[in-house]
Coordinates of C-alpha atoms and ligand atoms in Angstrom, one line a residue:
M126 CA -60.4 -150.9 -9.1
Y127 CA -60.2 -147.2 -9.6
T128 CA -63.5 -145.2 -9.7
F129 CA -62.0 -142.1 -11.4
A130 CA -63.7 -142.7 -14.7
P131 CA -66.8 -140.6 -15.6
P132 CA -70.1 -142.2 -16.5
L133 CA -70.0 -142.9 -20.2
A134 CA -72.5 -143.8 -22.9
P135 CA -71.6 -147.4 -23.9
E136 CA -71.2 -146.4 -27.6
R137 CA -68.4 -144.0 -26.6
L138 CA -66.3 -146.7 -24.9
P139 CA -64.4 -147.9 -28.0
E140 CA -63.3 -144.3 -28.7
L141 CA -62.1 -143.9 -25.1
L142 CA -60.2 -147.2 -25.3
R143 CA -58.5 -146.1 -28.4
L144 CA -57.6 -142.6 -27.3
M145 CA -56.5 -143.2 -23.7
P146 CA -52.8 -143.2 -23.2
K147 CA -51.4 -146.6 -22.1
A148 CA -48.3 -148.6 -21.5
E149 CA -47.5 -151.9 -23.1
L150 CA -45.6 -154.3 -20.8
H151 CA -45.8 -157.6 -22.6
I152 CA -44.7 -157.6 -26.2
H153 CA -42.2 -160.0 -27.8
I154 CA -40.5 -157.9 -30.5
E155 CA -40.0 -161.0 -32.6
G156 CA -43.8 -161.5 -32.4
S157 CA -44.4 -158.1 -34.0
L158 CA -42.8 -159.4 -37.3
E159 CA -45.7 -159.1 -39.8
P160 CA -45.6 -161.7 -42.7
E161 CA -44.9 -159.0 -45.3
L162 CA -41.7 -158.0 -43.3
I163 CA -40.7 -161.6 -42.8
F164 CA -40.8 -162.1 -46.6
A165 CA -39.0 -158.8 -47.3
L166 CA -36.2 -159.6 -44.8
A167 CA -35.9 -163.2 -46.1
Q168 CA -35.3 -161.8 -49.6
R169 CA -32.9 -159.1 -48.3
N170 CA -30.8 -161.8 -46.5
G171 CA -31.2 -164.8 -48.9
V172 CA -33.0 -166.8 -46.2
A173 CA -35.2 -169.7 -47.6
L174 CA -38.7 -169.9 -46.0
P175 CA -40.8 -173.1 -46.0
Y176 CA -43.8 -171.0 -47.2
A177 CA -44.4 -169.9 -50.8
S178 CA -46.2 -166.6 -50.1
V179 CA -47.4 -164.2 -47.4
D180 CA -50.9 -165.7 -47.7
E181 CA -49.5 -169.3 -47.2
L182 CA -47.6 -168.2 -44.1
R183 CA -50.6 -166.4 -42.7
A184 CA -52.7 -169.5 -43.3
A185 CA -50.3 -171.4 -41.0
Y186 CA -51.3 -169.2 -38.1
A187 CA -53.9 -171.7 -36.8
F188 CA -52.6 -172.6 -33.3
T189 CA -53.8 -175.2 -30.9
N190 CA -51.5 -174.4 -28.0
L191 CA -48.4 -172.4 -27.1
Q192 CA -45.9 -174.9 -28.6
S193 CA -47.7 -175.0 -32.0
F194 CA -47.2 -171.2 -32.1
L195 CA -43.6 -171.2 -30.9
D196 CA -42.5 -173.5 -33.7
I197 CA -43.7 -171.0 -36.3
Y198 CA -42.5 -168.0 -34.3
Y199 CA -38.9 -169.2 -34.1
A200 CA -39.0 -170.0 -37.8
G201 CA -40.2 -166.5 -38.6
A202 CA -37.4 -165.0 -36.5
S203 CA -34.7 -166.7 -38.6
V204 CA -35.0 -163.9 -41.2
L205 CA -33.4 -161.4 -38.8
V206 CA -29.7 -161.2 -39.5
T207 CA -28.3 -157.6 -39.6
E208 CA -28.5 -154.7 -37.1
Q209 CA -30.7 -152.9 -39.6
D210 CA -33.2 -155.9 -39.6
F211 CA -33.6 -155.6 -35.8
Y212 CA -34.0 -151.8 -36.2
D213 CA -36.6 -152.1 -38.9
M214 CA -38.7 -154.7 -37.0
T215 CA -38.6 -152.5 -33.8
R216 CA -39.3 -149.3 -35.7
A217 CA -42.4 -150.9 -37.3
Y218 CA -43.7 -152.0 -34.0
L219 CA -43.1 -148.6 -32.3
L220 CA -44.9 -146.7 -35.1
R221 CA -47.8 -149.1 -34.8
A222 CA -47.9 -148.8 -31.0
A223 CA -47.9 -145.0 -31.2
Q224 CA -51.0 -145.1 -33.4
D225 CA -52.7 -146.9 -30.5
N226 CA -51.7 -144.2 -28.1
V227 CA -49.1 -146.4 -26.4
I228 CA -46.8 -143.8 -24.8
H229 CA -44.5 -146.3 -23.0
T230 CA -43.5 -149.8 -23.8
E231 CA -41.2 -152.4 -22.3
I232 CA -40.1 -154.7 -25.1
F233 CA -39.1 -158.4 -24.7
F234 CA -36.5 -159.9 -26.9
D235 CA -35.2 -163.5 -27.2
P236 CA -31.4 -163.2 -27.9
Q237 CA -30.9 -167.0 -27.8
T238 CA -33.1 -167.4 -30.9
H239 CA -30.5 -165.3 -32.8
T240 CA -27.2 -166.1 -31.1
A241 CA -27.9 -169.8 -31.8
R242 CA -27.8 -168.9 -35.5
G243 CA -24.5 -167.0 -35.3
V244 CA -26.0 -163.5 -34.9
A245 CA -24.0 -161.5 -32.4
M246 CA -25.6 -160.1 -29.2
E247 CA -24.2 -156.7 -30.2
T248 CA -26.1 -156.8 -33.5
V249 CA -29.4 -157.6 -31.8
V250 CA -29.1 -155.1 -28.9
K251 CA -27.8 -152.2 -31.0
G252 CA -30.6 -152.5 -33.6
L253 CA -33.3 -152.7 -31.0
H254 CA -31.8 -149.9 -28.9
R255 CA -31.4 -147.5 -31.8
A256 CA -35.1 -147.9 -32.7
C257 CA -36.1 -147.2 -29.1
A258 CA -33.9 -144.1 -28.9
D259 CA -35.4 -142.8 -32.2
A260 CA -39.0 -143.5 -30.9
Q261 CA -38.3 -141.3 -27.9
A262 CA -37.0 -138.5 -30.0
E263 CA -39.4 -138.7 -33.0
L264 CA -42.6 -140.2 -31.5
G265 CA -42.4 -139.2 -27.9
V266 CA -42.8 -142.9 -27.0
S267 CA -40.5 -144.1 -24.2
A268 CA -39.3 -147.7 -24.8
S269 CA -37.0 -150.0 -22.9
L270 CA -35.7 -153.5 -23.4
I271 CA -36.1 -156.7 -21.3
L272 CA -33.9 -159.7 -22.2
C273 CA -35.8 -163.0 -22.0
F274 CA -34.2 -166.3 -21.3
L275 CA -35.7 -169.3 -23.2
R276 CA -36.9 -171.7 -20.6
H277 CA -36.8 -174.8 -22.8
L278 CA -33.0 -174.3 -22.8
S279 CA -30.7 -174.9 -19.8
E280 CA -29.8 -172.5 -17.0
E281 CA -26.1 -172.8 -18.1
E282 CA -27.1 -171.4 -21.5
A283 CA -29.0 -168.6 -19.8
F284 CA -25.8 -167.8 -17.8
E285 CA -23.9 -167.7 -21.1
T286 CA -26.5 -165.4 -22.6
L287 CA -26.3 -163.1 -19.6
E288 CA -22.5 -163.0 -19.9
Q289 CA -22.8 -162.0 -23.6
A290 CA -25.3 -159.2 -22.7
L291 CA -23.2 -157.6 -19.9
P292 CA -21.3 -155.2 -22.2
Y293 CA -24.8 -153.8 -23.1
R294 CA -26.1 -153.7 -19.5
D295 CA -26.9 -150.0 -19.8
K296 CA -29.3 -150.7 -22.7
I297 CA -31.3 -153.4 -20.8
I298 CA -33.7 -152.7 -17.9
G299 CA -34.5 -156.2 -16.9
V300 CA -34.8 -159.9 -17.7
G301 CA -37.7 -162.2 -18.2
L302 CA -38.4 -165.9 -18.9
D303 CA -40.4 -167.2 -21.9
S304 CA -40.9 -170.1 -24.3
G305 CA -42.5 -173.5 -23.5
E306 CA -43.8 -173.3 -20.0
V307 CA -45.1 -176.7 -19.0
G308 CA -42.2 -178.9 -17.8
N309 CA -39.9 -175.8 -17.4
P310 CA -40.8 -174.4 -14.0
P311 CA -39.3 -171.0 -12.9
E312 CA -37.1 -172.7 -10.2
K313 CA -35.0 -174.2 -13.1
F314 CA -33.6 -170.6 -13.4
A315 CA -33.1 -169.8 -9.7
R316 CA -29.4 -169.0 -9.8
V317 CA -29.3 -167.0 -13.0
F318 CA -32.2 -164.8 -11.7
A319 CA -30.4 -164.4 -8.4
R320 CA -27.4 -163.1 -10.3
C321 CA -29.5 -160.7 -12.4
R322 CA -31.0 -159.4 -9.1
E323 CA -27.5 -158.7 -7.8
L324 CA -26.8 -156.8 -11.1
G325 CA -29.8 -154.5 -10.3
L326 CA -31.9 -155.8 -13.3
H327 CA -35.7 -155.8 -13.0
L328 CA -37.2 -159.3 -13.0
V329 CA -40.3 -160.7 -14.7
A330 CA -41.4 -164.2 -15.8
H331 CA -44.1 -165.8 -17.8
A332 CA -46.0 -168.0 -15.4
G333 CA -49.6 -169.4 -15.4
E334 CA -50.1 -169.0 -19.1
E335 CA -50.6 -172.7 -19.7
G336 CA -48.7 -173.8 -16.5
P337 CA -50.2 -174.3 -13.0
P338 CA -50.6 -171.8 -10.2
A339 CA -47.6 -173.5 -8.6
Y340 CA -45.4 -171.8 -11.3
I341 CA -46.7 -168.4 -10.2
W342 CA -45.8 -169.1 -6.6
T343 CA -42.2 -170.2 -7.5
A344 CA -41.8 -167.2 -9.9
L345 CA -42.6 -165.0 -6.9
D346 CA -40.8 -166.9 -4.1
V347 CA -37.8 -168.4 -5.9
L348 CA -37.1 -166.0 -8.8
K349 CA -38.5 -163.0 -6.8
V350 CA -40.0 -161.4 -9.9
E351 CA -41.8 -158.0 -9.8
R352 CA -44.5 -158.8 -12.4
I353 CA -46.1 -162.0 -13.7
D354 CA -46.5 -162.3 -17.5
H355 CA -50.0 -163.8 -18.2
G356 CA -50.8 -165.3 -14.8
V357 CA -54.4 -166.1 -15.8
Q358 CA -54.2 -169.5 -14.2
A359 CA -54.0 -167.8 -10.8
I360 CA -57.8 -167.9 -10.8
K361 CA -57.6 -171.6 -9.8
D362 CA -55.9 -170.8 -6.5
P363 CA -57.8 -168.5 -4.0
A364 CA -54.8 -168.1 -1.7
L365 CA -52.6 -167.0 -4.7
M366 CA -55.4 -164.6 -5.8
Q367 CA -55.4 -163.0 -2.4
R368 CA -51.6 -162.7 -2.3
L369 CA -51.4 -161.1 -5.8
A370 CA -54.1 -158.6 -4.8
Q371 CA -52.6 -157.8 -1.4
E372 CA -49.1 -157.3 -2.8
R373 CA -50.3 -155.5 -5.9
I374 CA -48.2 -157.8 -8.1
A375 CA -49.1 -156.9 -11.7
L376 CA -50.2 -159.5 -14.3
T377 CA -49.5 -158.6 -17.9
V378 CA -52.5 -160.2 -19.5
C379 CA -52.8 -160.8 -23.2
P380 CA -56.4 -161.5 -24.2
L381 CA -56.1 -162.2 -28.0
S382 CA -53.0 -164.3 -27.3
N383 CA -55.0 -166.4 -24.8
L384 CA -57.8 -166.8 -27.4
K385 CA -55.5 -167.8 -30.3
L386 CA -53.5 -170.2 -28.1
C387 CA -56.7 -171.8 -26.8
V388 CA -56.2 -170.9 -23.2
F389 CA -59.8 -169.8 -23.3
P390 CA -62.3 -171.2 -25.8
E391 CA -64.0 -167.8 -26.4
L392 CA -63.0 -164.2 -25.5
A393 CA -66.3 -164.0 -23.6
Q394 CA -64.9 -166.6 -21.2
H395 CA -61.7 -164.6 -20.6
N396 CA -61.1 -164.0 -16.9
L397 CA -59.6 -160.5 -17.1
R398 CA -62.8 -158.9 -15.6
Q399 CA -62.8 -161.3 -12.7
L400 CA -59.1 -160.6 -12.0
L401 CA -59.8 -156.8 -11.9
D402 CA -62.9 -157.2 -9.9
A403 CA -60.9 -159.3 -7.4
G404 CA -58.5 -156.4 -6.9
L405 CA -55.6 -157.7 -8.9
A406 CA -53.3 -155.3 -10.8
A407 CA -54.0 -156.7 -14.3
T408 CA -52.9 -155.0 -17.5
V409 CA -53.8 -155.5 -21.2
N410 CA -51.0 -156.3 -23.7
S411 CA -50.5 -157.7 -27.2
D412 CA -47.9 -160.5 -26.6
D413 CA -47.2 -161.3 -30.3
P414 CA -49.5 -159.0 -32.2
A415 CA -48.5 -160.1 -35.8
Y416 CA -49.4 -163.7 -35.0
F417 CA -52.5 -163.2 -32.8
G418 CA -54.5 -160.8 -34.9
G419 CA -54.2 -157.5 -33.0
Y420 CA -52.2 -154.8 -31.4
M421 CA -53.0 -153.0 -28.2
N422 CA -56.3 -151.3 -29.2
D423 CA -57.6 -154.5 -30.8
N424 CA -56.9 -156.3 -27.5
F425 CA -58.8 -153.6 -25.5
T426 CA -61.8 -153.2 -27.8
Q427 CA -62.3 -156.9 -28.4
V428 CA -62.0 -158.0 -24.7
F429 CA -64.2 -155.1 -23.5
A430 CA -66.9 -156.0 -26.1
A431 CA -66.8 -159.7 -25.2
T432 CA -66.8 -159.3 -21.4
G433 CA -68.9 -156.1 -20.9
M434 CA -66.3 -154.1 -19.0
D435 CA -66.9 -150.4 -18.6
A436 CA -65.0 -147.1 -18.3
R437 CA -63.9 -147.8 -14.7
H438 CA -62.2 -151.0 -15.9
A439 CA -60.6 -149.0 -18.7
Y440 CA -59.1 -146.4 -16.4
T441 CA -58.0 -149.1 -14.0
L442 CA -56.2 -151.1 -16.7
A443 CA -54.4 -148.0 -18.2
R444 CA -53.4 -146.7 -14.7
N445 CA -52.2 -150.2 -13.7
S446 CA -50.1 -150.3 -16.9
F447 CA -48.2 -147.2 -15.8
E448 CA -47.9 -148.1 -12.2
A449 CA -46.6 -151.6 -13.0
S450 CA -44.0 -150.2 -15.4
F451 CA -40.3 -149.6 -14.6
I452 CA -40.4 -145.8 -15.3
D453 CA -39.2 -143.3 -12.7
E454 CA -41.6 -141.4 -10.4
T455 CA -41.5 -138.2 -12.3
T456 CA -42.4 -139.8 -15.6
L457 CA -45.1 -141.8 -13.8
S458 CA -46.8 -138.7 -12.5
R459 CA -46.6 -137.1 -16.0
Y460 CA -48.2 -140.2 -17.6
I461 CA -51.0 -140.4 -15.0
G462 CA -51.6 -136.7 -15.6
Q463 CA -52.1 -137.4 -19.3
L464 CA -54.4 -140.3 -18.5
D465 CA -56.5 -138.3 -16.2
A466 CA -56.7 -135.4 -18.7
C467 CA -58.0 -137.9 -21.4
F468 CA -60.7 -139.2 -19.0
E469 CA -61.6 -135.6 -18.0
S470 CA -62.2 -134.8 -21.6
F471 CA -65.0 -137.5 -21.7
R472 CA -66.8 -135.9 -18.7
Ligands
ADE1492 N1 -42.6 -166.3 -26.6 C1 -43.3 -165.4 -27.4 N2 -44.6 -165.4 -27.1 C2 -44.7 -166.2 -26.0 C3 -45.8 -166.6 -25.1 N3 -47.0 -166.2 -25.3 N4 -45.5 -167.5 -24.1 C4 -44.3 -167.9 -23.9 N5 -43.2 -167.6 -24.7 C5 -43.4 -166.8 -25.7
ZN1493 ZN1 -45.4 -163.5 -23.9

């Protein structure tokens, strides 16, 4: 925990949370598709949806676990067809993130969801990348792309996906692992992650969202990932907690996602505060904001209100988000300078 933050009247905390510069390190771009955009793209592309209206679709967002969400999430992504669709989706997310004072974001995308429907890798990557480049130029937000392999599919299919992505290697900073966790342990992807490591890609993986602490251990020891996405189940394993703290391995925690997918019954029972107080490098992220009822600042303000965290936790979370990111040292110093200036202004 950092102690840089000034003493602050509790009623000013939400303002500080909104204004502080921050990085988002766990956002699935397909999970930023708002129902209105899903319907607009479905119409543009002549894609039939199994829902009659935006309201009917939104009413289906009542999830009981990860898989119940993924079924609807993959159906929603089926409206993405052209490069412009991928651009429009990413543009909308980046505009929304900038409103929340997100100044850096590392965006996950699931190419297999699209290539399986006959959409070319080129279409996906070019649309996403153009939106990222425009965000840097027009919004001053730095954005980079992390390709996620779907863990319910085979390692062979992951290798094929990597092969298709290699012509766009310069537009991708890393790879991740997402989709249904339980029954698909990290070690299933040992060889493809080893290959990505040789290629100089950064490595991350979802682990310990619904799955056991053992999956966090193998994500670290077999896949050799640099960050753990979610990781909240680590709390069940004291030896793992000690390791994550000692090695400063960042967890990209997603409070509203965990609430909506019933990982915790109430936000007041979320363990983010315990993770931070135990010295882990936790961060706050939105995961799939269009489905889980909130973007970055909603996640911050709601989890702080529910768990009673203070300005020191806020500083620590924002600072962790920059330190756990894959930006260069010069940019990191600049962003921490911006963060410190924001906190100074509340002194
Ligand atoms: N894909 C999109 N959101 C996800 C999540 N929370 N866990 C695993 N895979 C995902
Ligand atoms: Zn996720």
